[in-house]
Coordinates of C-alpha atoms in Angstrom, one line a residue:
Chain A
M99 CA -12.7 88.0 -136.5
T100 CA -14.8 87.1 -133.6
A101 CA -18.2 85.5 -133.9
L102 CA -19.9 88.6 -132.9
D103 CA -18.1 90.7 -135.5
G104 CA -19.1 88.0 -138.2
R105 CA -22.7 88.3 -137.4
I106 CA -22.7 92.1 -137.7
D107 CA -21.0 91.8 -141.1
Y108 CA -23.5 89.2 -142.2
D109 CA -26.4 91.3 -141.2
V110 CA -24.9 94.3 -143.3
I111 CA -24.6 92.0 -146.2
A112 CA -28.0 90.5 -145.7
G113 CA -29.4 94.0 -145.9
W114 CA -27.9 94.4 -149.4
V115 CA -29.5 91.0 -150.6
S116 CA -32.9 91.2 -152.1
P117 CA -35.4 88.5 -151.1
G118 CA -35.0 85.3 -153.0
A119 CA -31.8 86.6 -154.6
R120 CA -29.3 84.3 -156.6
V121 CA -26.0 84.6 -154.9
L122 CA -22.6 83.4 -155.4
D123 CA -20.3 83.6 -152.3
L124 CA -16.5 83.4 -153.2
G125 CA -14.2 82.2 -150.4
C126 CA -17.4 80.9 -148.6
G127 CA -15.5 79.3 -145.9
D128 CA -17.8 77.0 -143.8
G129 CA -20.8 78.5 -145.5
A130 CA -22.1 80.4 -142.6
L131 CA -22.7 83.5 -144.4
L132 CA -24.6 81.8 -147.4
R133 CA -26.6 79.8 -144.9
H134 CA -27.5 83.0 -143.1
L135 CA -28.6 84.6 -146.4
Q136 CA -30.7 81.5 -147.3
E137 CA -32.4 81.6 -143.9
S138 CA -32.8 85.4 -143.5
R139 CA -33.4 86.4 -147.2
G140 CA -34.6 83.3 -148.9
A141 CA -31.4 83.5 -151.1
T142 CA -30.3 80.6 -153.3
G143 CA -26.9 79.9 -154.8
Y144 CA -23.4 78.5 -154.4
G145 CA -20.4 79.0 -152.3
V146 CA -17.0 78.7 -153.9
E147 CA -14.1 77.5 -151.8
I148 CA -10.6 76.0 -152.3
D149 CA -9.8 74.3 -149.1
I150 CA -11.2 70.9 -148.8
D151 CA -11.9 71.0 -145.1
R152 CA -14.0 74.1 -145.5
V153 CA -15.7 72.5 -148.5
I154 CA -16.8 69.7 -146.3
A155 CA -17.8 72.0 -143.6
G156 CA -20.0 74.0 -146.1
M157 CA -21.6 70.8 -147.0
K158 CA -22.4 69.9 -143.4
N159 CA -23.9 73.3 -143.1
G160 CA -26.2 72.4 -145.9
I161 CA -25.1 74.9 -148.6
N162 CA -24.2 74.3 -152.2
V163 CA -20.5 74.4 -152.3
L164 CA -18.1 74.3 -155.3
Q165 CA -14.4 73.5 -154.8
I166 CA -12.9 75.9 -157.3
D167 CA -9.7 77.8 -157.4
L168 CA -10.6 81.5 -157.7
E169 CA -7.1 82.4 -158.8
K170 CA -8.1 80.6 -162.1
G171 CA -11.0 83.0 -162.5
L172 CA -14.7 82.5 -162.9
Y173 CA -14.4 81.3 -166.5
D174 CA -17.3 78.9 -166.4
F175 CA -19.8 81.1 -164.8
V176 CA -22.3 82.6 -167.1
D177 CA -22.4 86.5 -167.5
Q178 CA -25.0 88.2 -165.3
S179 CA -26.1 84.9 -164.0
F180 CA -26.2 86.0 -160.3
D181 CA -28.1 88.9 -158.7
L182 CA -25.0 89.2 -156.2
V183 CA -21.5 88.0 -156.1
I184 CA -20.0 88.2 -152.6
I185 CA -16.4 88.0 -151.5
S186 CA -16.5 88.5 -147.8
N187 CA -13.1 89.0 -145.9
A188 CA -11.2 86.9 -148.7
L189 CA -10.2 89.4 -151.3
Q190 CA -6.9 90.0 -149.5
T191 CA -6.2 86.2 -149.8
L192 CA -6.1 86.2 -153.7
H193 CA -3.3 87.5 -156.1
R194 CA -5.4 88.4 -159.0
T195 CA -7.3 91.3 -157.5
E196 CA -8.2 93.3 -160.7
K197 CA -9.2 90.1 -162.7
L198 CA -11.5 88.9 -159.8
L199 CA -13.3 92.2 -159.3
T200 CA -14.0 92.4 -163.0
E201 CA -15.2 88.8 -163.1
M202 CA -17.5 89.4 -160.1
L203 CA -19.3 92.1 -162.0
R204 CA -19.4 90.0 -165.3
V205 CA -21.0 87.2 -163.4
G206 CA -23.2 89.2 -161.1
R207 CA -25.4 92.2 -161.5
E208 CA -23.9 93.5 -158.1
A209 CA -21.0 92.6 -156.0
V210 CA -20.3 92.8 -152.4
V211 CA -16.8 93.2 -151.2
S212 CA -15.5 93.2 -147.5
F213 CA -12.0 93.3 -146.3
P214 CA -9.7 94.4 -143.4
N215 CA -8.4 97.9 -143.6
F216 CA -4.6 97.9 -143.5
A217 CA -4.6 101.6 -142.6
Y218 CA -6.6 101.4 -139.5
W219 CA -5.0 103.5 -136.9
K220 CA -3.8 100.4 -134.6
H221 CA -2.2 98.9 -137.7
R222 CA -0.4 102.2 -138.4
V223 CA 1.0 102.2 -134.9
A224 CA 2.2 98.7 -135.3
I225 CA 4.1 99.8 -138.4
M226 CA 5.3 103.0 -136.6
D227 CA 6.7 100.6 -133.9
G228 CA 8.5 98.7 -136.5
R229 CA 6.3 95.5 -136.6
M230 CA 3.8 94.1 -138.9
P231 CA 0.4 94.6 -137.5
V232 CA -1.5 91.6 -135.7
S233 CA -5.1 92.5 -134.6
D234 CA -8.6 91.1 -134.5
R235 CA -8.9 91.9 -138.2
L236 CA -5.5 90.9 -139.2
P237 CA -5.2 87.9 -136.8
Y238 CA -2.0 86.4 -138.3
Q239 CA 1.8 86.6 -138.0
W240 CA 3.6 87.8 -141.1
Y241 CA 4.9 84.4 -141.7
D242 CA 1.7 82.4 -141.6
T243 CA -0.8 84.8 -142.8
P244 CA -3.1 83.6 -145.8
N245 CA -3.3 87.2 -146.9
V246 CA -1.3 88.1 -150.0
R247 CA -2.6 91.5 -150.7
F248 CA -2.4 94.3 -148.2
F249 CA -4.5 97.4 -149.0
T250 CA -6.4 100.2 -147.5
I251 CA -9.9 101.8 -147.9
A252 CA -8.2 104.5 -150.1
D253 CA -6.4 101.9 -152.2
F254 CA -9.5 99.9 -152.9
E255 CA -11.6 103.0 -153.9
A256 CA -8.7 104.1 -156.3
L257 CA -8.8 100.6 -157.8
C258 CA -12.6 100.7 -158.3
E259 CA -12.2 104.2 -160.0
K260 CA -9.6 102.6 -162.3
L261 CA -11.7 99.6 -163.2
G262 CA -14.9 101.7 -163.7
I263 CA -16.5 100.1 -160.9
A264 CA -19.3 102.0 -159.1
I265 CA -19.5 102.3 -155.4
R266 CA -23.2 102.1 -154.6
E267 CA -22.8 101.7 -150.7
R268 CA -20.1 101.6 -148.3
L269 CA -20.1 100.7 -144.6
V270 CA -16.9 101.0 -142.4
L271 CA -16.8 99.4 -138.9
D272 CA -14.4 99.7 -136.1
D273 CA -13.0 97.0 -133.8
A274 CA -16.3 97.0 -131.8
G275 CA -18.3 96.5 -135.0
Q276 CA -19.7 100.1 -134.8
P277 CA -20.1 102.0 -138.0
V278 CA -17.4 104.7 -138.6
Q279 CA -18.3 108.1 -140.1
D280 CA -15.3 110.2 -139.8
E281 CA -11.8 109.4 -141.0
P282 CA -12.9 105.9 -142.1
N283 CA -9.4 105.0 -143.4
F284 CA -7.9 105.9 -140.1
L285 CA -10.7 104.8 -137.5
G286 CA -12.3 101.8 -139.5
S287 CA -10.8 98.4 -139.2
F288 CA -13.2 96.8 -141.6
A289 CA -15.0 97.9 -144.9
L290 CA -18.0 96.6 -146.7
Y291 CA -18.9 97.8 -150.3
R292 CA -21.8 97.2 -152.4
L293 CA -20.6 97.6 -156.0
G294 CA -21.9 97.8 -159.6
G295 CA -20.6 98.1 -163.0
A296 CA -20.2 101.9 -163.9
R297 CA -22.8 101.6 -166.7
G298 CA -24.9 99.1 -164.7
Chain B
M594 CA -19.6 27.8 -140.8
A595 CA -20.6 31.3 -141.2
N596 CA -20.2 31.9 -137.5
D597 CA -16.4 31.3 -137.8
I598 CA -16.0 34.3 -140.2
A599 CA -14.8 37.4 -138.2
I600 CA -17.1 40.2 -139.5
P601 CA -16.0 43.8 -138.8
E602 CA -18.6 45.9 -136.9
D603 CA -19.0 48.3 -139.8
S604 CA -19.6 45.6 -142.3
V605 CA -22.9 44.7 -143.7
G606 CA -22.0 41.2 -142.9
I607 CA -23.0 38.0 -145.0
V608 CA -25.1 39.0 -147.8
S609 CA -26.8 36.8 -150.5
P610 CA -27.4 37.8 -154.2
L611 CA -31.0 38.0 -155.2
C612 CA -32.4 37.7 -158.8
A613 CA -35.4 39.5 -160.2
R614 CA -37.0 37.9 -163.4
F615 CA -38.8 40.2 -165.8
D616 CA -41.0 38.5 -168.4
T617 CA -42.1 41.6 -170.4
P618 CA -40.0 42.3 -173.5
L619 CA -37.6 45.4 -173.1
T620 CA -37.0 47.4 -176.2
L621 CA -33.5 48.6 -176.1
K622 CA -32.3 52.0 -177.6
S623 CA -30.9 50.2 -180.5
G624 CA -34.3 49.0 -181.4
A625 CA -33.5 45.5 -180.5
V626 CA -35.9 43.7 -178.1
L627 CA -35.0 41.5 -175.3
P628 CA -37.9 39.1 -174.7
G629 CA -37.2 39.1 -170.9
F630 CA -34.3 39.3 -168.6
E631 CA -33.0 38.7 -165.2
L632 CA -31.1 41.2 -162.8
M633 CA -28.8 40.1 -160.1
Y634 CA -28.9 42.6 -157.1
E635 CA -28.0 42.7 -153.4
T636 CA -29.5 44.9 -150.7
Y637 CA -28.1 46.2 -147.5
G638 CA -29.9 47.7 -144.5
E639 CA -33.8 48.0 -144.3
L640 CA -36.3 49.8 -146.5
N641 CA -38.2 52.1 -144.2
A642 CA -42.0 52.3 -143.8
T643 CA -42.3 55.4 -146.2
R644 CA -40.0 53.7 -148.7
S645 CA -38.0 56.9 -148.6
N646 CA -34.5 55.8 -147.8
A647 CA -33.6 53.7 -150.8
V648 CA -30.1 54.3 -152.4
L649 CA -29.1 52.9 -155.8
V650 CA -25.5 51.9 -156.3
C651 CA -24.6 51.9 -160.1
P652 CA -21.6 49.8 -161.1
A653 CA -18.7 51.0 -163.2
L654 CA -17.1 49.1 -166.0
S655 CA -16.2 45.8 -164.1
G656 CA -18.7 46.3 -161.3
H657 CA -21.5 44.2 -160.2
H658 CA -24.2 43.6 -157.6
H659 CA -21.7 42.5 -154.9
A660 CA -20.9 46.0 -153.7
A661 CA -20.7 45.4 -149.8
G662 CA -20.1 42.6 -147.3
I663 CA -19.2 39.1 -148.0
H664 CA -20.8 35.9 -149.2
A665 CA -21.0 33.1 -146.9
D666 CA -19.2 30.7 -149.3
A667 CA -16.5 33.2 -150.1
P668 CA -15.6 35.2 -147.0
K669 CA -12.6 36.8 -148.6
N670 CA -14.6 38.2 -151.6
T671 CA -15.6 41.6 -150.1
G672 CA -18.0 43.8 -152.1
W673 CA -16.2 46.2 -154.5
W674 CA -17.4 49.4 -152.7
D675 CA -17.4 47.9 -149.2
N676 CA -15.3 50.8 -147.8
L677 CA -18.2 53.1 -148.6
I678 CA -21.3 51.0 -147.6
G679 CA -22.0 49.7 -144.0
P680 CA -23.3 50.6 -140.6
G681 CA -21.4 53.7 -139.7
K682 CA -19.8 54.1 -143.1
P683 CA -20.4 57.2 -145.3
L684 CA -23.2 55.4 -146.9
D685 CA -24.7 54.3 -143.7
T686 CA -26.9 51.2 -143.8
R687 CA -28.4 52.1 -140.5
R688 CA -30.2 54.9 -142.1
F689 CA -30.3 53.9 -145.8
F690 CA -31.6 50.9 -147.8
V691 CA -28.9 50.2 -150.3
I692 CA -29.4 48.3 -153.6
A693 CA -26.6 47.4 -155.9
V694 CA -27.1 45.8 -159.4
N695 CA -25.4 43.8 -162.0
N696 CA -26.5 45.4 -165.2
L697 CA -27.9 43.9 -168.4
G698 CA -25.1 42.4 -170.6
G699 CA -23.1 41.7 -167.4
C700 CA -21.2 38.6 -166.6
H701 CA -22.2 38.0 -163.0
G702 CA -25.7 36.5 -163.3
S703 CA -27.7 39.1 -164.9
T704 CA -28.9 38.4 -168.4
G705 CA -26.0 38.9 -170.8
P706 CA -23.9 37.2 -173.5
M707 CA -23.3 34.2 -171.3
S708 CA -27.0 33.6 -171.0
I709 CA -28.9 31.3 -173.3
N710 CA -30.6 33.0 -176.1
P711 CA -34.1 31.6 -176.2
D712 CA -34.3 31.7 -180.0
T713 CA -31.3 29.5 -180.4
G714 CA -31.0 27.6 -177.3
K715 CA -27.3 28.6 -177.1
P716 CA -25.4 31.3 -175.3
W717 CA -26.0 34.8 -176.8
G718 CA -22.3 35.5 -177.1
A719 CA -21.6 38.2 -179.7
D720 CA -25.4 38.2 -180.7
F721 CA -26.3 39.8 -177.3
P722 CA -27.8 43.3 -178.3
V723 CA -25.7 46.4 -177.7
V724 CA -26.9 48.0 -174.6
T725 CA -26.6 51.6 -173.5
V726 CA -26.5 53.4 -170.2
E727 CA -30.2 54.4 -170.9
D728 CA -31.2 50.7 -171.3
W729 CA -29.4 49.9 -168.1
V730 CA -31.3 52.7 -166.4
A731 CA -34.5 51.4 -167.8
A732 CA -33.9 47.9 -166.5
Q733 CA -32.9 49.4 -163.0
A734 CA -36.3 51.4 -163.1
L735 CA -38.2 48.1 -163.6
L736 CA -36.3 46.6 -160.6
A737 CA -37.2 49.7 -158.6
D738 CA -40.8 49.2 -159.5
R739 CA -40.7 45.6 -158.5
L740 CA -39.2 46.6 -155.1
G741 CA -41.8 49.4 -154.5
I742 CA -39.4 52.1 -154.7
D743 CA -40.9 55.1 -156.4
C744 CA -38.3 57.6 -155.7
W745 CA -34.6 57.0 -154.7
A746 CA -33.2 59.0 -152.0
A747 CA -30.1 59.0 -153.9
I748 CA -28.3 57.3 -156.7
I749 CA -24.6 57.2 -156.5
G750 CA -21.9 55.8 -159.0
G751 CA -18.3 56.3 -160.1
S752 CA -17.1 56.5 -163.7
L753 CA -19.6 54.6 -165.8
G754 CA -21.8 54.4 -162.7
G755 CA -22.0 58.1 -162.5
M756 CA -23.3 58.2 -166.1
Q757 CA -26.1 56.0 -164.9
A758 CA -26.8 58.4 -162.0
M759 CA -27.0 61.3 -164.5
S760 CA -29.3 59.4 -166.9
W761 CA -31.6 58.6 -164.1
S762 CA -31.8 62.3 -163.2
I763 CA -32.7 63.2 -166.8
H764 CA -34.9 60.3 -167.7
H765 CA -36.7 59.8 -164.4
P766 CA -36.5 63.2 -162.7
S767 CA -39.3 62.5 -160.3
R768 CA -37.6 59.2 -159.2
V769 CA -34.4 60.6 -157.9
R770 CA -33.8 63.1 -155.1
N771 CA -30.1 63.2 -155.1
A772 CA -27.6 62.1 -157.7
L773 CA -23.9 61.6 -156.6
V774 CA -21.6 61.5 -159.8
I775 CA -18.1 60.6 -159.0
A776 CA -15.1 60.7 -161.3
S777 CA -17.5 60.7 -164.3
A778 CA -17.9 62.7 -167.5
P779 CA -20.8 64.1 -169.7
K780 CA -19.4 62.0 -172.5
L781 CA -16.2 60.4 -173.4
T782 CA -13.4 62.3 -175.3
A783 CA -12.0 60.9 -178.6
Q784 CA -8.8 59.9 -176.7
N785 CA -11.1 57.9 -174.2
I786 CA -13.0 56.2 -177.0
A787 CA -9.6 55.4 -178.5
F788 CA -8.5 53.7 -175.5
N789 CA -11.8 51.6 -175.4
E790 CA -11.1 50.6 -179.1
V791 CA -7.6 49.3 -178.5
A792 CA -9.0 47.4 -175.7
R793 CA -11.7 45.9 -177.9
Q794 CA -9.4 45.2 -180.8
A795 CA -7.2 43.3 -178.3
I796 CA -10.2 41.0 -177.6
I797 CA -11.7 40.8 -181.1
T798 CA -8.4 40.0 -182.8
D799 CA -7.6 37.2 -180.2
P800 CA -7.9 34.0 -182.3
D801 CA -9.7 32.5 -179.3
F802 CA -12.5 35.0 -179.7
H803 CA -14.1 33.2 -182.4
G804 CA -16.4 36.0 -183.4
G805 CA -17.7 36.3 -179.9
H806 CA -18.9 32.7 -179.8
F807 CA -15.8 31.3 -177.9
Y808 CA -18.2 29.5 -175.4
E809 CA -19.0 26.9 -177.9
H810 CA -15.3 26.4 -178.6
N811 CA -14.8 25.8 -174.8
T812 CA -12.2 28.6 -174.8
L813 CA -11.6 32.2 -173.8
P814 CA -10.0 35.1 -175.5
R815 CA -7.7 35.2 -172.6
R816 CA -4.8 37.1 -174.3
G817 CA -7.1 39.8 -175.6
L818 CA -8.9 40.3 -172.2
R819 CA -5.6 40.4 -170.5
L820 CA -4.3 43.1 -172.8
A821 CA -7.5 45.1 -172.5
R822 CA -7.2 45.0 -168.8
M823 CA -3.6 45.9 -168.8
L824 CA -4.3 48.9 -170.9
G825 CA -7.1 49.9 -168.7
H826 CA -5.1 49.6 -165.6
I827 CA -2.5 51.9 -167.1
T828 CA -5.1 54.6 -167.8
Y829 CA -6.9 54.2 -164.3
Q830 CA -3.8 55.0 -162.5
S831 CA -1.6 58.2 -162.5
D832 CA 2.0 58.4 -163.6
D833 CA 2.8 59.6 -160.0
L834 CA 1.1 56.6 -158.5
M835 CA 2.9 54.1 -160.7
A836 CA 6.2 55.9 -160.0
E837 CA 5.5 55.6 -156.4
K838 CA 4.4 51.9 -156.4
F839 CA 6.9 50.5 -159.0
G840 CA 9.3 53.1 -160.2
R841 CA 11.9 51.5 -162.3
R842 CA 12.4 48.7 -159.8
L843 CA 13.4 45.3 -161.2
R844 CA 12.0 42.1 -159.8
E845 CA 15.2 40.5 -159.2
G846 CA 19.0 41.7 -159.5
G847 CA 20.0 43.4 -162.8
R848 CA 18.9 43.4 -166.3
K849 CA 18.6 40.1 -168.2
F850 CA 18.6 41.6 -171.6
S851 CA 15.3 39.7 -172.4
F852 CA 11.7 40.3 -172.9
E853 CA 10.8 38.4 -169.9
V854 CA 9.1 40.1 -166.8
E855 CA 11.8 42.2 -165.5
F856 CA 10.3 45.4 -164.1
E857 CA 8.0 45.3 -161.2
V858 CA 5.3 47.3 -163.3
E859 CA 5.4 44.5 -165.8
S860 CA 4.7 41.9 -163.2
Y861 CA 1.8 43.9 -161.8
L862 CA 0.2 44.5 -165.1
R863 CA 0.5 40.8 -166.1
Y864 CA -1.0 39.8 -162.7
Q865 CA -3.8 42.2 -163.0
G866 CA -4.5 41.0 -166.6
D867 CA -4.4 37.4 -165.8
K868 CA -6.7 37.8 -162.8
F869 CA -9.3 39.8 -165.0
A870 CA -9.1 37.4 -167.9
G871 CA -10.0 34.4 -165.9
S872 CA -13.0 36.1 -164.3
F873 CA -14.6 38.5 -166.6
D874 CA -16.5 37.9 -169.9
A875 CA -15.0 39.2 -173.0
N876 CA -18.3 40.0 -174.6
T877 CA -19.4 41.9 -171.5
Y878 CA -16.1 44.0 -171.8
L879 CA -17.1 44.9 -175.3
L880 CA -20.6 45.9 -174.3
A881 CA -19.5 47.8 -171.3
T882 CA -17.0 49.8 -173.2
R883 CA -19.4 50.6 -176.1
A884 CA -22.0 51.8 -173.5
L885 CA -19.4 54.2 -172.3
D886 CA -18.6 55.4 -175.9
Y887 CA -22.3 56.0 -176.6
F888 CA -23.1 57.9 -173.4
D889 CA -23.7 61.5 -174.5
P890 CA -26.9 63.1 -173.1
A891 CA -26.1 66.4 -174.8
H892 CA -26.4 64.6 -178.1
D893 CA -30.1 64.2 -177.8
A894 CA -30.4 67.9 -176.8
G895 CA -28.8 69.6 -179.8
G896 CA -25.3 69.1 -178.3
D897 CA -26.3 71.3 -175.3
L898 CA -25.5 69.7 -172.0
A899 CA -27.5 72.3 -170.1
A900 CA -30.4 71.7 -172.2
A901 CA -30.1 67.9 -171.7
F902 CA -30.2 68.4 -167.9
A903 CA -33.2 70.7 -168.2
P904 CA -35.6 68.0 -167.0
A905 CA -33.5 67.1 -163.9
T906 CA -34.8 68.1 -160.6
A907 CA -32.5 66.3 -158.3
D908 CA -29.8 67.8 -156.2
F909 CA -26.3 66.9 -157.2
L910 CA -22.9 66.1 -155.8
L911 CA -20.0 65.9 -158.3
V912 CA -16.5 64.6 -157.1
S913 CA -13.5 64.4 -159.1
F914 CA -9.8 63.5 -158.4
S915 CA -6.8 65.8 -159.2
T916 CA -4.7 63.0 -161.0
D917 CA -7.6 61.2 -162.7
W918 CA -6.7 61.9 -166.3
R919 CA -9.1 59.5 -167.8
F920 CA -12.2 61.2 -166.3
A921 CA -10.4 64.6 -165.5
P922 CA -11.8 67.2 -163.0
S923 CA -12.5 69.4 -166.1
R924 CA -15.0 67.0 -167.2
S925 CA -16.8 67.0 -163.9
R926 CA -16.7 70.8 -164.1
E927 CA -18.7 70.6 -167.4
I928 CA -21.3 68.8 -165.5
V929 CA -21.3 71.3 -162.8
D930 CA -21.7 74.1 -165.3
A931 CA -24.6 72.5 -167.0
L932 CA -26.4 72.0 -163.7
M933 CA -25.7 75.6 -162.5
R934 CA -27.2 76.9 -165.8
N935 CA -30.3 75.0 -164.7
G936 CA -30.2 76.6 -161.3
R937 CA -30.0 73.1 -159.8
N938 CA -28.5 72.5 -156.3
V939 CA -25.0 71.2 -156.9
S940 CA -22.0 70.7 -154.8
Y941 CA -18.6 69.9 -156.2
A942 CA -15.3 68.6 -154.6
E943 CA -12.0 68.0 -156.4
I944 CA -10.0 65.6 -154.2
E945 CA -6.3 65.8 -154.1
S946 CA -5.2 62.2 -154.8
S947 CA -2.4 60.4 -156.3
A948 CA -4.3 57.3 -157.3
G949 CA -5.9 58.5 -160.6
H950 CA -9.3 57.3 -161.7
D951 CA -9.2 54.4 -159.3
S952 CA -9.3 57.0 -156.5
F953 CA -13.1 56.7 -156.5
L954 CA -12.8 53.1 -155.1
L955 CA -10.5 54.1 -152.3
D956 CA -11.2 55.5 -149.0
D957 CA -9.3 58.8 -149.1
P958 CA -10.4 60.6 -145.8
H959 CA -11.3 63.9 -147.5
Y960 CA -13.3 62.0 -150.3
H961 CA -15.3 59.9 -147.7
A962 CA -15.9 63.0 -145.5
V963 CA -17.4 64.7 -148.6
L964 CA -19.6 61.6 -149.2
R965 CA -20.5 61.3 -145.6
A966 CA -21.5 65.0 -145.2
Y967 CA -23.6 64.9 -148.3
F968 CA -25.4 61.7 -147.3
D969 CA -25.9 62.9 -143.7
N970 CA -27.9 65.9 -145.1
I971 CA -30.3 63.7 -147.0
T972 CA -33.6 63.4 -145.3
V973 CA -35.3 60.1 -145.2

């Protein structure tokens, strides 16, 4: 993602964060999002990151960062102890997708999930041409990608249905960071969701 | 003479130990009263005008006040945490005023078993009262008073030193802004207490221990201390590191079918044991391991660690090391968990290191980058 795209994503997420909210940001990278939420929304909370260089970058950015392996779950986070649990552009890098989504809504009252849409038309064209897609949203070769789960907007929504997760808001963006209304699973390259428990 | 010593640019240079004498009686957690006491300490850097840049370095089991730099009369005796403390180092003495102490019950000049008991005119020996982490913190607080430090910018310690940092944050919340707790635990496990007990038994059952009054017999429980240290060393390292350092290598040629030193690892342990036995006091070793055993802040809060940390207001950094099985990462996670339950600011790094518990004394680049990033964000 480009820096500009990052800021658009961040502003969308910031709009879903109530002032002073307690936030857990999973796969927080260098902490830029959490710092943005602290500065723009007065949010407090923690970033979770596995990579030590990003942990150090997060500390330099002045956020609370916890070096924890998300593949092992959120076992020591207390039920409903956060207003919002975010996983921004990182769900596709983790194996235990179902477990993590369930855990996010155990620990948080709401969840925000954003991910690149594998069914974006340019990605489809690449596949039609017989090659794995490489794009601004999927900027890796197949042999060096950190992504381990490849899914589409339709796939994700089907999984939410299966897990009883309520989709409260959805925003799909194209490559230019503009909202996509029609045919989102074809024209959108990046999706953001605000989620809640089915009975929440 | 001092001018002849080559001092690296990032060293605090030649330092002199200082001694603070306290004549007011100190009531210990056990109820025993020390009529007065002395604490040895060293300082590095300068206290700023607002007294907001002071950092306390708490020693681990065998640590003391000589944490950085060198002594003019012993240029090779570099401080035990010299790789951390100095101008331009992660704990940068150009910004921070650093104080390191030798705790009560120690054997490096602070009042301890080797000091004279005013009631008897003889060394305290085994009669020196059992001291706890809380007692050490109480004594350190008196030293802070003496030096005019109302609030520490940070308190840092590894292992048993981390326990002191935690204790400060609980018992003197208004006096510590940041607590850096490295390779520590909220309390020892049964296995950990068991290791301490074996070490203590090695000392106590040494015929030269004389019930702790060996000074009067002009001897040392050398064998016991040596065994205690050998055992300690095994537990402070990882299986991997020992395999890497020694493997099954023999010192010379083939097997001699004897019980002499044949394997490299045996030679190493004996060397470490001998070195320690000649320089550390057996009674201090007993006291320090007991302080480790007793530390359990949750015990005073109905067994609930989060409740124990409720008074704390500091920001925290927790660091653990992947191969540290004596103070395992999961133990640091317990502390992180308790702090999160209190909504405290806390960061946590789990450093990949092959060196086991001893990693906290080494200068792994990631480890030091974490400490540097954290210290750099502390305002003074």
